[in-house]
Amino acid sequence: MTQPQRIGFIGLGMMGTPMTACLAKVGFQLFLADADAGRLRDVQATLDASALTPENAQTLDVLITMLPNSNIVETVLLGEGGWAGSLAPQTVVIDMSSSEPARSRELGQKLNTLNLAYLDAPVSGGVKRAVDGSLAILVGGDAAVMQRCRPVLDAMGKNILHIGDAGSGHAAKALNNFVSAAGLMATVEALHVAKRFGIDPDVMVDVLNASSGGSNTSLNKAKQFMLSGTFGSGFSMQLMNKDLKIAKGLSDALDYPLIFGQSAIKVWNDVAQGATPTTDHTEMYRMLANEGE
Ligand code: NAD
């Protein structure tokens, strides 16, 4: 494959929509798909792009998935009428969703037997950095395939890290989100204790940001989405819960007990039971407000 030109992209949600805009901006020809026909029409119209079809799928250099989870990724690619059956040999499938590492490894092997290449390339940075084209992209799979796909990844991200073999990008992503969620919960609890002591939570965020307790949550979420009451980061409570379950599954499979992490993951899972699919993950601040009362 020479430099990729024609890209299929499946999953036009909170992340997929701005990511396709970044690809369109640097001139890639896009072929789009989403289960939501209205969303597909809107993004197609905005980007002046085609819908993905079994015919044009044969002409793709790269097919990207940006979907909720491994079940959906596997069905979309390998289920009845799945897109993998329409791709030409050597097409690179890049799963940019936050999927399950062991299943990604298997998916990579299955795609390889169909003469397709596979990378897992989940992202970090949220909607804001998807819009800016400055995502962190964590790549698992063959380094030479990643190198061929660099122009595609560069259009969407700034820090593009090769992590290791297939599945390792998804493992690193789940572990990153475990650290991020644990930090978010610690920040939320500190803000509620500060408030009960009579410290303005806004001031407490300034304290964290000027001190050693600062984090991505205190810098980019606390005032913007929690204290403002907008709860609109664009990353749902349920998707974060999925990531934490993946991290827990990984630690269980590797016999490393998460001593502190177990309780953080359990709290998150309990709170997520009361969430709808559109509840933002920053609503953890509101949901933990009345603890102990
Ligand atoms: P989303 O729910 O906003 O979008 C998912 C999209 O997939 C929707 O448009 C939906 O219609 C489509 N879809 C679902 N099933 C489908 C199917 N069978 N065929 C075709 N399309 C289908 O999710 P999102 O927030 O964009 O997240 C996508 C992935 O990226 C998830 O794995 C998530 O964990 C990960 N992620 C999200 C963020 C974030 O800030 N939102 C950040 C990093 C990673």
Coordinates of C-alpha atoms and ligand atoms in Angstrom, one line a residue:
M1 CA 0.0 0.0 0.0
T2 CA 1.3 3.4 -0.8
Q3 CA 0.2 6.4 1.2
P4 CA -3.5 5.8 2.2
Q5 CA -6.0 8.0 0.5
R6 CA -9.4 6.4 0.9
I7 CA -10.7 5.8 4.4
G8 CA -13.9 4.1 5.6
F9 CA -15.0 5.3 9.0
I10 CA -17.7 3.5 11.1
G11 CA -19.1 5.3 14.2
L12 CA -20.0 8.9 13.9
G13 CA -20.7 9.7 17.6
M14 CA -19.2 12.2 20.0
M15 CA -15.7 11.3 19.0
G16 CA -16.1 9.9 15.4
T17 CA -17.8 13.0 14.1
P18 CA -14.9 15.4 15.0
M19 CA -12.3 12.8 14.0
T20 CA -13.8 12.5 10.5
A21 CA -13.8 16.3 10.2
C22 CA -10.0 16.2 10.9
L23 CA -9.5 13.6 8.3
A24 CA -11.5 15.5 5.7
K25 CA -9.6 18.7 6.5
V26 CA -6.3 17.2 5.3
G27 CA -7.9 15.8 2.1
F28 CA -8.6 12.1 2.8
Q29 CA -11.6 10.8 0.8
L30 CA -14.1 9.5 3.3
F31 CA -16.7 6.7 3.2
L32 CA -18.9 6.8 6.3
A33 CA -21.3 4.5 8.2
D34 CA -23.3 4.7 11.4
A35 CA -26.3 2.8 12.7
D36 CA -28.1 6.1 13.2
A37 CA -29.2 7.1 9.7
G38 CA -29.9 10.7 10.7
R39 CA -26.5 11.2 12.1
L40 CA -24.9 9.6 9.0
R41 CA -26.8 12.0 6.7
D42 CA -25.8 15.0 8.8
V43 CA -22.1 14.2 8.9
Q44 CA -22.1 13.2 5.2
A45 CA -23.7 16.5 4.3
T46 CA -21.2 18.5 6.5
L47 CA -18.2 16.8 5.1
D48 CA -19.5 16.3 1.6
A49 CA -18.6 12.6 2.0
S50 CA -20.0 9.3 0.6
A51 CA -21.8 6.6 2.5
L52 CA -19.8 3.4 2.9
T53 CA -21.2 0.6 0.6
P54 CA -20.0 -3.0 -0.1
E55 CA -18.8 -1.7 -3.5
N56 CA -16.7 1.3 -2.4
A57 CA -15.4 -0.7 0.6
Q58 CA -13.4 -2.8 -1.9
T59 CA -11.5 0.4 -2.8
L60 CA -10.5 1.5 0.7
D61 CA -6.9 1.7 2.0
V62 CA -8.0 1.9 5.6
L63 CA -11.2 1.1 7.5
I64 CA -11.5 2.8 10.9
T65 CA -14.0 1.8 13.6
M66 CA -15.0 4.2 16.4
L67 CA -17.7 2.3 18.2
P68 CA -18.9 1.7 21.8
N69 CA -17.4 -1.7 22.5
S70 CA -15.8 -5.0 21.4
N71 CA -19.2 -6.7 20.8
I72 CA -20.2 -4.0 18.3
V73 CA -16.8 -3.8 16.6
E74 CA -16.7 -7.6 16.1
T75 CA -20.3 -7.7 14.8
V76 CA -19.7 -4.8 12.4
L77 CA -16.5 -6.3 11.0
L78 CA -17.1 -10.1 11.2
G79 CA -20.8 -10.6 11.8
E80 CA -23.2 -11.6 9.0
G81 CA -22.6 -9.2 6.1
G82 CA -19.7 -7.7 8.2
W83 CA -17.5 -5.1 6.4
A84 CA -14.4 -7.3 6.6
G85 CA -15.9 -9.5 3.8
S86 CA -16.0 -6.5 1.5
L87 CA -12.4 -5.2 1.9
A88 CA -9.6 -5.8 -0.6
P89 CA -6.5 -7.8 0.6
Q90 CA -4.0 -5.7 2.6
T91 CA -6.6 -3.1 3.7
V92 CA -5.7 -1.9 7.2
V93 CA -8.5 -2.1 9.8
I94 CA -7.9 0.3 12.7
D95 CA -10.1 -0.1 15.7
M96 CA -9.9 3.3 17.5
S97 CA -12.7 2.4 19.9
S98 CA -11.8 1.6 23.6
S99 CA -12.2 -2.2 23.2
E100 CA -11.1 -5.3 25.2
P101 CA -7.4 -6.1 24.7
A102 CA -7.7 -9.9 24.6
R103 CA -10.5 -9.8 22.1
S104 CA -8.6 -7.3 20.0
R105 CA -5.7 -9.6 19.8
E106 CA -8.0 -12.4 18.6
L107 CA -9.7 -10.0 16.2
G108 CA -6.3 -9.0 14.8
Q109 CA -5.5 -12.7 14.2
K110 CA -8.9 -13.3 12.5
L111 CA -8.4 -10.3 10.2
N112 CA -4.9 -11.4 9.4
T113 CA -6.2 -14.8 8.2
L114 CA -8.5 -12.9 5.9
N115 CA -5.4 -11.2 4.5
L116 CA -6.2 -7.9 6.2
A117 CA -3.9 -5.9 8.5
Y118 CA -5.1 -4.7 11.9
L119 CA -4.1 -2.0 14.4
D120 CA -5.8 -1.2 17.7
A121 CA -5.4 2.6 18.1
P122 CA -7.6 3.9 20.9
V123 CA -7.5 7.5 21.8
S124 CA -7.3 9.8 24.8
G125 CA -8.1 13.5 25.2
G126 CA -11.9 13.6 24.9
V127 CA -14.1 15.5 22.5
K128 CA -12.1 18.8 22.8
R129 CA -8.9 17.2 21.6
A130 CA -10.8 15.2 18.9
V131 CA -12.0 18.5 17.6
D132 CA -8.5 20.0 17.7
G133 CA -6.9 17.0 16.1
S134 CA -4.6 16.7 19.1
L135 CA -5.6 13.3 20.5
A136 CA -3.2 10.9 22.1
I137 CA -3.3 7.7 20.0
L138 CA -2.1 4.5 21.6
V139 CA -1.2 2.0 18.9
G140 CA -1.0 -1.8 19.2
G141 CA 0.1 -4.0 16.2
D142 CA 2.8 -4.2 13.6
A143 CA 5.1 -1.1 13.8
A144 CA 5.5 -1.1 10.0
V145 CA 1.8 -1.0 9.4
M146 CA 1.5 1.8 11.9
Q147 CA 4.2 3.7 10.0
R148 CA 2.2 3.3 6.8
C149 CA -0.8 4.7 8.5
R150 CA 1.0 7.6 10.1
P151 CA -0.5 10.3 7.9
V152 CA -4.0 9.0 8.9
L153 CA -3.2 9.0 12.6
D154 CA -1.3 12.4 12.4
A155 CA -4.5 14.0 11.0
M156 CA -6.4 13.1 14.2
G157 CA -3.7 13.1 16.9
K158 CA -0.5 14.7 18.2
N159 CA 1.0 12.1 20.5
I160 CA 1.1 8.8 18.6
L161 CA 2.6 6.1 20.7
H162 CA 3.5 2.6 19.6
I163 CA 2.7 0.4 22.6
G164 CA 3.4 -3.1 21.4
D165 CA 1.7 -6.0 19.7
A166 CA -2.0 -6.1 18.8
G167 CA -4.2 -5.5 21.8
S168 CA -1.6 -3.6 23.7
G169 CA -3.1 -0.2 22.7
H170 CA -6.4 -1.3 24.2
A171 CA -4.7 -2.6 27.4
A172 CA -2.9 0.8 27.8
K173 CA -6.1 2.7 27.2
A174 CA -8.1 0.8 29.8
L175 CA -5.3 1.3 32.4
N176 CA -5.1 5.0 31.5
N177 CA -8.8 5.4 32.1
F178 CA -8.5 3.5 35.4
V179 CA -6.0 6.0 36.6
S180 CA -8.1 8.9 35.2
A181 CA -11.3 7.6 36.9
A182 CA -9.6 7.0 40.2
G183 CA -8.2 10.6 40.1
L184 CA -11.6 12.0 39.2
M185 CA -13.2 10.2 42.2
A186 CA -10.5 11.5 44.6
T187 CA -10.9 15.0 43.3
V188 CA -14.7 14.9 43.6
E189 CA -14.5 13.6 47.2
A190 CA -11.9 16.3 48.1
L191 CA -14.2 19.0 46.7
H192 CA -17.2 17.8 48.7
V193 CA -15.2 17.6 51.9
A194 CA -13.7 21.1 51.2
K195 CA -17.2 22.4 50.7
R196 CA -18.5 21.0 54.0
F197 CA -15.5 22.6 55.8
G198 CA -16.6 26.0 54.3
I199 CA -14.0 26.2 51.5
D200 CA -15.4 27.4 48.2
P201 CA -15.0 24.4 45.8
D202 CA -13.8 26.8 43.1
V203 CA -10.9 27.8 45.4
M204 CA -10.2 24.2 46.2
V205 CA -9.8 23.5 42.4
D206 CA -7.3 26.4 42.3
V207 CA -5.5 24.8 45.2
L208 CA -5.2 21.5 43.4
N209 CA -4.1 23.1 40.2
A210 CA -1.3 25.0 42.1
S211 CA -0.3 22.0 44.1
S212 CA 0.7 18.4 43.9
G213 CA -3.0 17.1 43.8
G214 CA -3.6 18.6 40.4
S215 CA -4.8 16.3 37.6
N216 CA -6.6 16.3 34.3
T217 CA -9.8 16.3 36.3
S218 CA -8.9 19.4 38.3
L219 CA -7.4 21.2 35.2
N220 CA -9.9 20.3 32.5
K221 CA -13.1 19.1 34.1
A222 CA -13.8 20.4 37.6
K223 CA -14.7 24.0 36.9
Q224 CA -15.7 23.5 33.3
F225 CA -18.2 20.6 33.7
M226 CA -18.7 19.9 37.4
L227 CA -18.9 23.2 39.3
S228 CA -20.5 24.9 36.4
G229 CA -23.3 22.2 36.5
T230 CA -23.1 21.7 32.7
F231 CA -21.9 18.1 32.9
G232 CA -21.1 18.2 29.2
S233 CA -17.7 16.8 28.6
G234 CA -19.0 14.4 25.9
F235 CA -17.8 11.2 27.6
S236 CA -20.5 9.1 29.2
M237 CA -20.6 7.6 32.6
Q238 CA -21.4 4.2 31.1
L239 CA -18.5 4.3 28.6
M240 CA -16.1 5.0 31.5
N241 CA -17.6 2.2 33.4
K242 CA -17.0 -0.1 30.5
D243 CA -13.3 1.0 30.5
L244 CA -13.0 0.2 34.2
K245 CA -14.5 -3.2 33.7
I246 CA -11.9 -3.8 31.0
A247 CA -9.1 -2.7 33.4
K248 CA -10.5 -5.0 36.1
G249 CA -10.7 -7.9 33.6
L250 CA -7.1 -7.4 32.6
S251 CA -5.8 -7.3 36.1
D252 CA -7.9 -10.4 37.0
A253 CA -6.6 -12.3 34.0
L254 CA -3.0 -11.4 34.9
D255 CA -3.5 -12.3 38.6
Y256 CA -2.6 -8.8 39.8
P257 CA -5.1 -7.9 42.5
L258 CA -6.1 -4.2 42.4
I259 CA -6.1 -3.5 46.2
F260 CA -7.0 0.2 46.0
G261 CA -8.5 -0.1 42.5
Q262 CA -11.2 -2.7 43.4
S263 CA -13.1 -0.2 45.5
A264 CA -12.7 2.7 43.1
I265 CA -14.1 0.4 40.3
K266 CA -16.9 -0.8 42.5
V267 CA -18.0 2.7 43.4
W268 CA -18.0 3.7 39.8
N269 CA -20.0 0.7 38.8
D270 CA -22.6 1.3 41.5
V271 CA -23.0 4.9 40.5
A272 CA -23.2 4.0 36.8
Q273 CA -26.2 1.8 37.5
G274 CA -28.2 5.0 38.1
A275 CA -27.0 6.6 34.8
T276 CA -28.7 6.7 31.5
P277 CA -26.7 6.3 28.2
T278 CA -26.4 10.1 28.0
T279 CA -25.3 10.8 31.6
D280 CA -21.9 12.4 31.4
H281 CA -19.1 10.9 33.5
T282 CA -18.5 14.3 35.1
E283 CA -21.9 13.8 36.8
M284 CA -20.0 11.8 39.4
Y285 CA -19.6 15.1 41.2
R286 CA -23.4 15.5 41.5
M287 CA -24.0 11.9 42.2
L288 CA -21.5 11.8 45.2
A289 CA -22.7 15.1 46.6
N290 CA -24.9 13.7 49.3
E291 CA -22.8 10.8 50.6
G292 CA -23.2 10.2 54.3
E293 CA -26.4 12.1 54.6
Ligands
NAD1 P1 -21.0 7.6 21.0 O1 -21.9 6.7 21.8 O2 -21.1 9.0 21.1 O3 -20.9 7.1 19.5 C1 -20.9 5.8 19.1 C2 -21.5 5.8 17.7 O4 -21.5 4.4 17.2 C3 -22.9 6.3 17.6 O5 -23.0 7.3 16.5 C4 -23.7 5.0 17.2 O6 -24.9 5.3 16.4 C5 -22.7 4.2 16.5 N1 -23.0 2.8 16.5 C6 -23.4 2.0 17.5 N2 -23.6 0.8 17.1 C7 -23.3 0.7 15.7 C8 -23.3 -0.3 14.7 N3 -23.7 -1.5 15.0 N4 -23.0 0.1 13.5 C9 -22.6 1.4 13.2 N5 -22.6 2.4 14.1 C10 -22.9 2.0 15.3 O7 -19.5 7.1 21.6 P2 -18.2 8.0 21.7 O8 -18.2 8.9 22.9 O9 -17.9 8.6 20.3 O10 -17.1 6.9 21.9 C11 -16.7 6.0 20.9 C12 -15.6 5.1 21.4 O11 -14.5 6.0 21.8 C13 -16.0 4.3 22.7 O12 -15.3 3.1 22.6 C14 -15.4 5.2 23.8 O13 -15.2 4.4 25.0 C15 -14.2 5.8 23.2 N6 -13.8 7.1 23.7 C16 -14.7 8.1 24.0 C17 -14.2 9.3 24.4 C18 -15.1 10.5 24.7 O14 -14.7 11.5 25.3 N7 -16.4 10.4 24.3 C19 -12.8 9.5 24.6 C20 -11.9 8.5 24.3 C21 -12.4 7.3 23.9

